[in-house]
């Protein structure tokens, strides 16, 4: 994958993994970071060359339509979409955990919003010779965490969607589909679940950039790769068998 001279959209780009990816790629690309909080986005972009901000709630269809229109008009298109925005509740399943409400909110951000944004941007991406969709999932896509039960569900669903999207787009487009799968990462997002014990977000960004360069479609960072190698190494073969 060519990682220079691209126009890149990063949802949830105002902090954490999204911001570190912007920092890793901004020198040689145009980066658009999108999120709900304009002040947070502007603060994140300050001092970074070629980083632009668009306020948008990706769970709101009107915001999504305006985001896409602004990308077309002001940036002339898009090469790489990075679906990074996420939402999580830390809790355990019980009859008082309000699971339905929490799961609905998590799936809205972590699963349905990336599907809608990707689908609406595919016609734009298809116009580019060098194009990619990147979905940021998690180690819990392979094995659910009891402390983030329905967040785990949403990331498992995103993992499944990513595999099938890659399979379908490879048939008649040049769009590459990547999945970034970090373990616990030390960010504000993960503070509630012991994120201080996680790896730095910059390490995830570095692994991501290398994965793009190497065309590694499942970029399994740190302990995610260890877990995959020890327990799930046969899943790629199973996918091929199911989708002959």
Coordinates of N, CA, C and O in Angstrom, one line a residue, residues 20-137:
X20 N -2.8 9.3 17.0 CA -1.4 8.8 16.8 C -1.2 8.4 15.4 O -0.2 8.6 14.8
X21 N -2.3 7.9 14.7 CA -2.2 7.5 13.3 C -2.0 8.8 12.5 O -1.2 8.9 11.6
X22 N -2.8 9.8 12.9 CA -2.6 11.1 12.2 C -1.2 11.7 12.3 O -0.6 12.2 11.3
X23 N -0.7 11.6 13.5 CA 0.7 12.0 13.7 C 1.7 11.3 12.9 O 2.7 11.8 12.4
X24 N 1.5 10.0 12.7 CA 2.4 9.1 12.0 C 2.4 9.3 10.5 O 3.3 9.1 9.8
X25 N 1.2 9.9 10.0 CA 1.1 9.9 8.5 C 0.9 11.4 8.0 O 0.9 11.5 6.8
X26 N 0.9 12.4 8.9 CA 0.5 13.7 8.4 C 1.5 14.4 7.5 O 1.1 15.2 6.6
X27 N 2.8 14.0 7.6 CA 3.8 14.8 6.9 C 3.6 14.6 5.4 O 3.8 15.5 4.6
X28 N 3.3 13.4 4.9 CA 3.2 13.1 3.5 C 1.8 12.8 3.0 O 1.7 12.3 1.9
X29 N 0.8 13.2 3.8 CA -0.6 13.0 3.4 C -1.4 14.1 3.8 O -1.1 14.9 4.7
X30 N -2.6 14.2 3.3 CA -3.7 15.1 3.9 C -4.5 14.2 4.8 O -5.0 13.2 4.4
X31 N -4.6 14.7 6.0 CA -5.4 13.9 7.0 C -6.6 14.7 7.5 O -6.5 15.9 7.8
X32 N -7.8 14.1 7.4 CA -9.0 14.7 7.9 C -9.4 13.9 9.2 O -9.6 12.7 9.1
X33 N -9.4 14.6 10.3 CA -9.9 13.9 11.5 C -11.3 14.4 11.8 O -11.6 15.6 11.8
X34 N -12.2 13.5 12.1 CA -13.6 13.8 12.4 C -14.0 13.3 13.7 O -13.5 12.3 14.2
X35 N -14.9 14.1 14.3 CA -15.4 13.7 15.7 C -16.5 14.6 16.1 O -16.8 15.6 15.4
X36 N -17.1 14.4 17.2 CA -18.2 15.2 17.7 C -17.8 16.5 18.3 O -18.5 17.5 18.2
X37 N -16.6 16.6 18.9 CA -16.2 17.8 19.6 C -15.2 18.6 18.8 O -14.1 18.2 18.6
X38 N -15.7 19.8 18.3 CA -14.8 20.6 17.4 C -13.6 21.1 18.2 O -12.5 21.2 17.6
X39 N -13.8 21.6 19.4 CA -12.6 22.1 20.2 C -11.6 21.0 20.3 O -10.4 21.3 20.2
X40 N -12.0 19.8 20.6 CA -11.0 18.7 20.8 C -10.3 18.4 19.5 O -9.1 18.2 19.5
X41 N -11.0 18.4 18.4 CA -10.4 18.2 17.1 C -9.4 19.3 16.8 O -8.3 19.0 16.4
X42 N -9.8 20.5 17.0 CA -8.9 21.6 16.7 C -7.6 21.6 17.6 O -6.5 21.9 17.1
X43 N -7.8 21.2 18.8 CA -6.6 21.1 19.7 C -5.7 20.0 19.3 O -4.5 20.1 19.3
X44 N -6.3 18.9 18.8 CA -5.5 17.8 18.3 C -4.7 18.1 17.1 O -3.6 17.7 16.9
X45 N -5.3 18.9 16.2 CA -4.7 19.2 14.9 C -3.7 20.3 15.0 O -2.8 20.5 14.1
X46 N -3.7 21.1 16.1 CA -2.8 22.2 16.3 C -1.3 21.7 16.2 O -0.9 20.8 16.9
X47 N -0.5 22.4 15.4 CA 0.9 22.0 15.2 C 1.2 20.9 14.3 O 2.3 20.5 14.1
X48 N 0.1 20.3 13.7 CA 0.3 19.2 12.8 C 0.1 19.7 11.4 O -1.0 20.2 11.1
X49 N 1.0 19.6 10.5 CA 0.8 20.0 9.1 C -0.1 19.1 8.4 O -0.2 17.8 8.7
X50 N -0.9 19.6 7.5 CA -1.8 18.8 6.6 C -2.9 18.1 7.4 O -3.4 17.1 6.9
X51 N -3.2 18.5 8.6 CA -4.3 17.9 9.3 C -5.5 18.9 9.4 O -5.3 20.0 9.9
X52 N -6.6 18.4 8.9 CA -7.8 19.2 8.9 C -8.9 18.6 9.7 O -8.9 17.3 9.9
X53 N -9.9 19.4 10.2 CA -10.9 18.9 11.1 C -12.3 19.1 10.5 O -12.6 20.1 9.8
X54 N -13.1 18.1 10.7 CA -14.6 18.2 10.4 C -15.4 17.7 11.6 O -15.2 16.5 12.0
X55 N -16.2 18.5 12.1 CA -17.1 18.1 13.2 C -18.2 17.2 12.6 O -19.0 17.6 11.7
X56 N -18.4 16.0 13.1 CA -19.4 15.1 12.6 C -19.6 14.0 13.6 O -18.7 13.4 14.2
X57 N -20.9 13.7 13.9 CA -21.3 12.5 14.7 C -21.6 11.4 13.7 O -22.6 11.5 13.0
X58 N -20.7 10.4 13.7 CA -20.9 9.3 12.6 C -22.1 8.5 12.9 O -22.5 7.7 12.0
X59 N -22.8 8.6 14.0 CA -24.0 7.9 14.2 C -25.3 8.7 13.7 O -26.4 8.2 13.7
X60 N -25.0 9.9 13.2 CA -26.1 10.7 12.7 C -26.0 10.8 11.2 O -25.0 11.3 10.6
X61 N -27.0 10.3 10.5 CA -26.9 10.3 9.0 C -26.8 11.6 8.4 O -26.0 11.7 7.4
X62 N -27.4 12.6 8.9 CA -27.2 14.0 8.3 C -25.8 14.4 8.4 O -25.2 15.0 7.5
X63 N -25.2 14.2 9.6 CA -23.8 14.6 9.8 C -22.9 13.8 8.8 O -21.9 14.3 8.2
X64 N -23.2 12.5 8.6 CA -22.4 11.7 7.7 C -22.5 12.2 6.3 O -21.5 12.3 5.5
X65 N -23.7 12.6 5.8 CA -23.9 13.1 4.5 C -23.1 14.4 4.3 O -22.5 14.6 3.2
X66 N -23.2 15.3 5.3 CA -22.5 16.5 5.2 C -20.9 16.3 5.2 O -20.2 17.0 4.5
X67 N -20.5 15.3 6.0 CA -19.1 15.0 6.0 C -18.6 14.6 4.7 O -17.6 15.0 4.2
X68 N -19.4 13.7 4.0 CA -19.0 13.2 2.7 C -19.0 14.3 1.7 O -18.1 14.4 0.8
X69 N -20.0 15.2 1.7 CA -20.0 16.3 0.8 C -18.9 17.2 1.0 O -18.3 17.7 0.0
X70 N -18.5 17.5 2.2 CA -17.3 18.4 2.5 C -16.0 17.7 1.9 O -15.2 18.4 1.4
X71 N -15.9 16.4 2.1 CA -14.7 15.7 1.6 C -14.7 15.9 0.0 O -13.6 16.1 -0.5
X72 N -15.8 15.7 -0.6 CA -15.8 15.8 -2.1 C -15.5 17.2 -2.5 O -14.7 17.4 -3.5
X73 N -16.1 18.2 -1.9 CA -16.0 19.6 -2.4 C -14.6 20.2 -2.0 O -14.0 20.8 -2.8
X74 N -14.2 20.0 -0.7 CA -13.0 20.7 -0.2 C -11.7 19.9 -0.4 O -10.6 20.5 -0.4
X75 N -11.9 18.6 -0.6 CA -10.6 17.8 -0.7 C -10.6 17.0 -2.0 O -9.5 16.4 -2.3
X76 N -11.6 17.1 -2.8 CA -11.5 16.4 -4.1 C -11.6 14.9 -4.1 O -11.3 14.3 -5.1
X77 N -11.9 14.3 -3.0 CA -12.0 12.9 -2.9 C -11.3 12.3 -1.7 O -10.9 13.1 -0.8
X78 N -11.1 11.0 -1.7 CA -10.6 10.3 -0.5 C -9.9 9.0 -1.0 O -10.4 8.4 -1.9
X79 N -8.7 8.7 -0.4 CA -8.0 7.5 -0.7 C -8.2 6.4 0.4 O -8.3 5.3 0.1
X80 N -8.2 6.9 1.6 CA -8.2 5.9 2.7 C -9.2 6.3 3.8 O -9.2 7.5 4.3
X81 N -10.1 5.4 4.1 CA -11.1 5.6 5.2 C -10.6 4.8 6.4 O -10.4 3.5 6.2
X82 N -10.4 5.4 7.5 CA -10.1 4.7 8.8 C -11.2 4.8 9.7 O -11.5 5.9 10.3
X83 N -12.0 3.7 9.9 CA -13.1 3.7 10.9 C -12.6 3.4 12.2 O -12.4 2.2 12.6
X84 N -12.3 4.4 13.0 CA -11.6 4.3 14.3 C -12.5 4.6 15.4 O -12.3 4.2 16.6
X85 N -13.5 5.5 15.2 CA -14.4 5.9 16.4 C -15.0 4.7 17.1 O -15.4 3.8 16.5
X86 N -15.0 4.8 18.4 CA -15.5 3.7 19.2 C -16.2 4.1 20.4 O -16.1 5.3 20.9
X87 N -17.0 3.2 21.0 CA -17.8 3.5 22.2 C -17.8 2.2 23.0 O -18.1 1.1 22.4
X88 N -17.6 2.3 24.3 CA -17.6 1.1 25.1 C -18.1 1.4 26.5 O -17.9 2.5 27.1
X89 N -18.8 0.4 27.1 CA -19.2 0.4 28.5 C -18.4 -0.7 29.2 O -18.4 -1.8 28.7
X90 N -17.9 -0.4 30.4 CA -17.3 -1.4 31.2 C -18.3 -1.9 32.2 O -18.7 -1.1 33.1
X91 N -18.7 -3.2 32.2 CA -19.6 -3.7 33.1 C -19.6 -5.2 32.9 O -19.0 -5.8 32.0
X92 N -20.3 -6.0 33.8 CA -20.5 -7.4 33.6 C -22.0 -7.7 33.5 O -22.9 -7.0 34.0
X93 N -22.3 -8.8 32.8 CA -23.6 -9.2 32.5 C -24.4 -9.6 33.7 O -23.9 -10.4 34.5
X94 N -25.6 -9.1 33.9 CA -26.4 -9.5 35.0 C -27.9 -9.0 34.7 O -28.1 -8.4 33.6
X95 N -28.8 -9.3 35.5 CA -30.2 -8.9 35.2 C -30.4 -7.4 35.6 O -31.5 -6.9 35.4
X96 N -29.4 -6.8 36.1 CA -29.5 -5.3 36.4 C -28.5 -4.5 35.6 O -28.4 -3.3 35.9
X97 N -27.9 -5.0 34.6 CA -26.8 -4.3 34.0 C -27.2 -3.4 32.8 O -26.4 -2.8 32.2
X98 N -28.5 -3.4 32.5 CA -29.0 -2.6 31.4 C -28.3 -2.9 30.1 O -27.9 -2.0 29.3
X99 N -28.2 -4.2 29.8 CA -27.4 -4.6 28.7 C -27.9 -4.2 27.4 O -27.1 -3.8 26.5
X100 N -29.2 -4.2 27.2 CA -29.8 -3.9 25.9 C -29.4 -2.4 25.5 O -29.0 -2.2 24.4
X101 N -29.6 -1.5 26.4 CA -29.3 -0.1 26.1 C -27.8 0.1 25.8 O -27.5 0.8 24.8
X102 N -27.0 -0.5 26.6 CA -25.5 -0.4 26.4 C -25.1 -1.0 25.1 O -24.3 -0.4 24.3
X103 N -25.6 -2.2 24.8 CA -25.3 -2.9 23.6 C -25.7 -2.1 22.3 O -25.0 -2.0 21.3
X104 N -26.9 -1.5 22.4 CA -27.4 -0.8 21.3 C -26.5 0.4 21.0 O -26.2 0.7 19.8
X105 N -26.1 1.1 22.0 CA -25.2 2.3 21.8 C -23.9 1.9 21.3 O -23.3 2.6 20.4
X106 N -23.3 0.8 21.8 CA -22.0 0.3 21.3 C -22.1 -0.1 19.8 O -21.2 0.2 19.0
X107 N -23.1 -0.9 19.5 CA -23.3 -1.3 18.1 C -23.5 -0.2 17.2 O -23.0 -0.2 16.0
X108 N -24.2 0.8 17.6 CA -24.5 2.0 16.8 C -23.2 2.7 16.3 O -23.0 3.0 15.1
X109 N -22.3 2.8 17.3 CA -21.0 3.5 16.9 C -20.0 2.5 16.3 O -19.3 2.8 15.4
X110 N -19.9 1.3 16.9 CA -18.8 0.4 16.6 C -19.0 -0.5 15.3 O -18.1 -1.0 14.7
X111 N -20.3 -0.6 15.0 CA -20.7 -1.5 13.9 C -21.5 -0.9 12.8 O -21.1 -0.8 11.6
X112 N -22.7 -0.4 13.2 CA -23.6 0.2 12.1 C -23.0 1.5 11.5 O -23.1 1.7 10.3
X113 N -22.4 2.3 12.3 CA -21.8 3.6 11.7 C -20.7 3.3 10.7 O -20.7 3.9 9.7
X114 N -19.8 2.4 11.0 CA -18.7 2.1 10.0 C -19.3 1.5 8.7 O -18.8 1.8 7.7
X115 N -20.3 0.7 8.9 CA -20.9 0.1 7.7 C -21.6 1.2 6.8 O -21.3 1.2 5.6
X116 N -22.3 2.1 7.4 CA -22.9 3.2 6.6 C -21.9 4.1 6.0 O -22.0 4.4 4.8
X117 N -20.9 4.5 6.8 CA -19.9 5.4 6.2 C -19.1 4.8 5.1 O -18.9 5.4 4.1
X118 N -18.8 3.5 5.3 CA -18.0 2.8 4.3 C -18.9 2.7 3.0 O -18.4 3.0 1.9
X119 N -20.1 2.3 3.1 CA -21.0 2.1 2.0 C -21.1 3.4 1.2 O -21.1 3.4 0.0
X120 N -21.3 4.5 1.9 CA -21.5 5.8 1.3 C -20.2 6.3 0.6 O -20.3 7.1 -0.4
X121 N -19.0 5.9 1.1 CA -17.8 6.4 0.6 C -17.2 5.4 -0.5 O -16.2 5.8 -1.1
X122 N -17.7 4.2 -0.6 CA -17.1 3.3 -1.6 C -17.1 3.9 -3.0 O -16.1 3.8 -3.7
X123 N -18.2 4.6 -3.5 CA -18.1 5.2 -4.8 C -16.9 6.2 -5.0 O -16.3 6.3 -6.0
X124 N -16.6 6.9 -3.9 CA -15.5 7.9 -3.9 C -14.2 7.1 -3.9 O -13.3 7.4 -4.7
X125 N -14.1 6.1 -3.1 CA -12.8 5.3 -3.1 C -12.6 4.6 -4.4 O -11.4 4.4 -4.8
X126 N -13.6 4.1 -5.0 CA -13.4 3.4 -6.3 C -12.8 4.3 -7.4 O -12.3 3.7 -8.4
X127 N -12.9 5.6 -7.2 CA -12.3 6.5 -8.2 C -10.8 6.6 -8.1 O -10.1 7.2 -9.0
X128 N -10.2 6.0 -7.0 CA -8.8 6.2 -6.8 C -8.0 4.9 -7.2 O -8.5 3.8 -7.0
X129 N -6.8 5.1 -7.6 CA -5.9 3.9 -7.9 C -5.4 3.3 -6.7 O -5.2 2.1 -6.6
X130 N -5.2 4.1 -5.7 CA -4.6 3.6 -4.4 C -5.6 3.9 -3.3 O -5.8 5.1 -2.9
X131 N -6.4 2.9 -2.9 CA -7.5 3.2 -1.9 C -7.6 2.0 -0.9 O -7.3 0.9 -1.2
X132 N -8.1 2.4 0.3 CA -8.2 1.4 1.3 C -9.3 1.8 2.3 O -9.6 2.9 2.5
X133 N -9.9 0.7 2.9 CA -10.8 0.9 4.1 C -10.1 0.2 5.2 O -9.6 -0.9 5.1
X134 N -10.0 0.9 6.3 CA -9.4 0.3 7.5 C -10.4 0.3 8.7 O -11.0 1.4 9.0
X135 N -10.7 -0.8 9.2 CA -11.6 -0.9 10.4 C -10.8 -1.3 11.6 O -10.0 -2.2 11.6
X136 N -10.9 -0.5 12.7 CA -10.2 -0.7 13.9 C -11.1 -1.6 14.8 O -12.1 -1.1 15.3
X137 N -10.7 -2.8 15.0 CA -11.5 -3.7 15.9 C -10.7 -3.8 17.2 O -10.3 -2.8 17.8

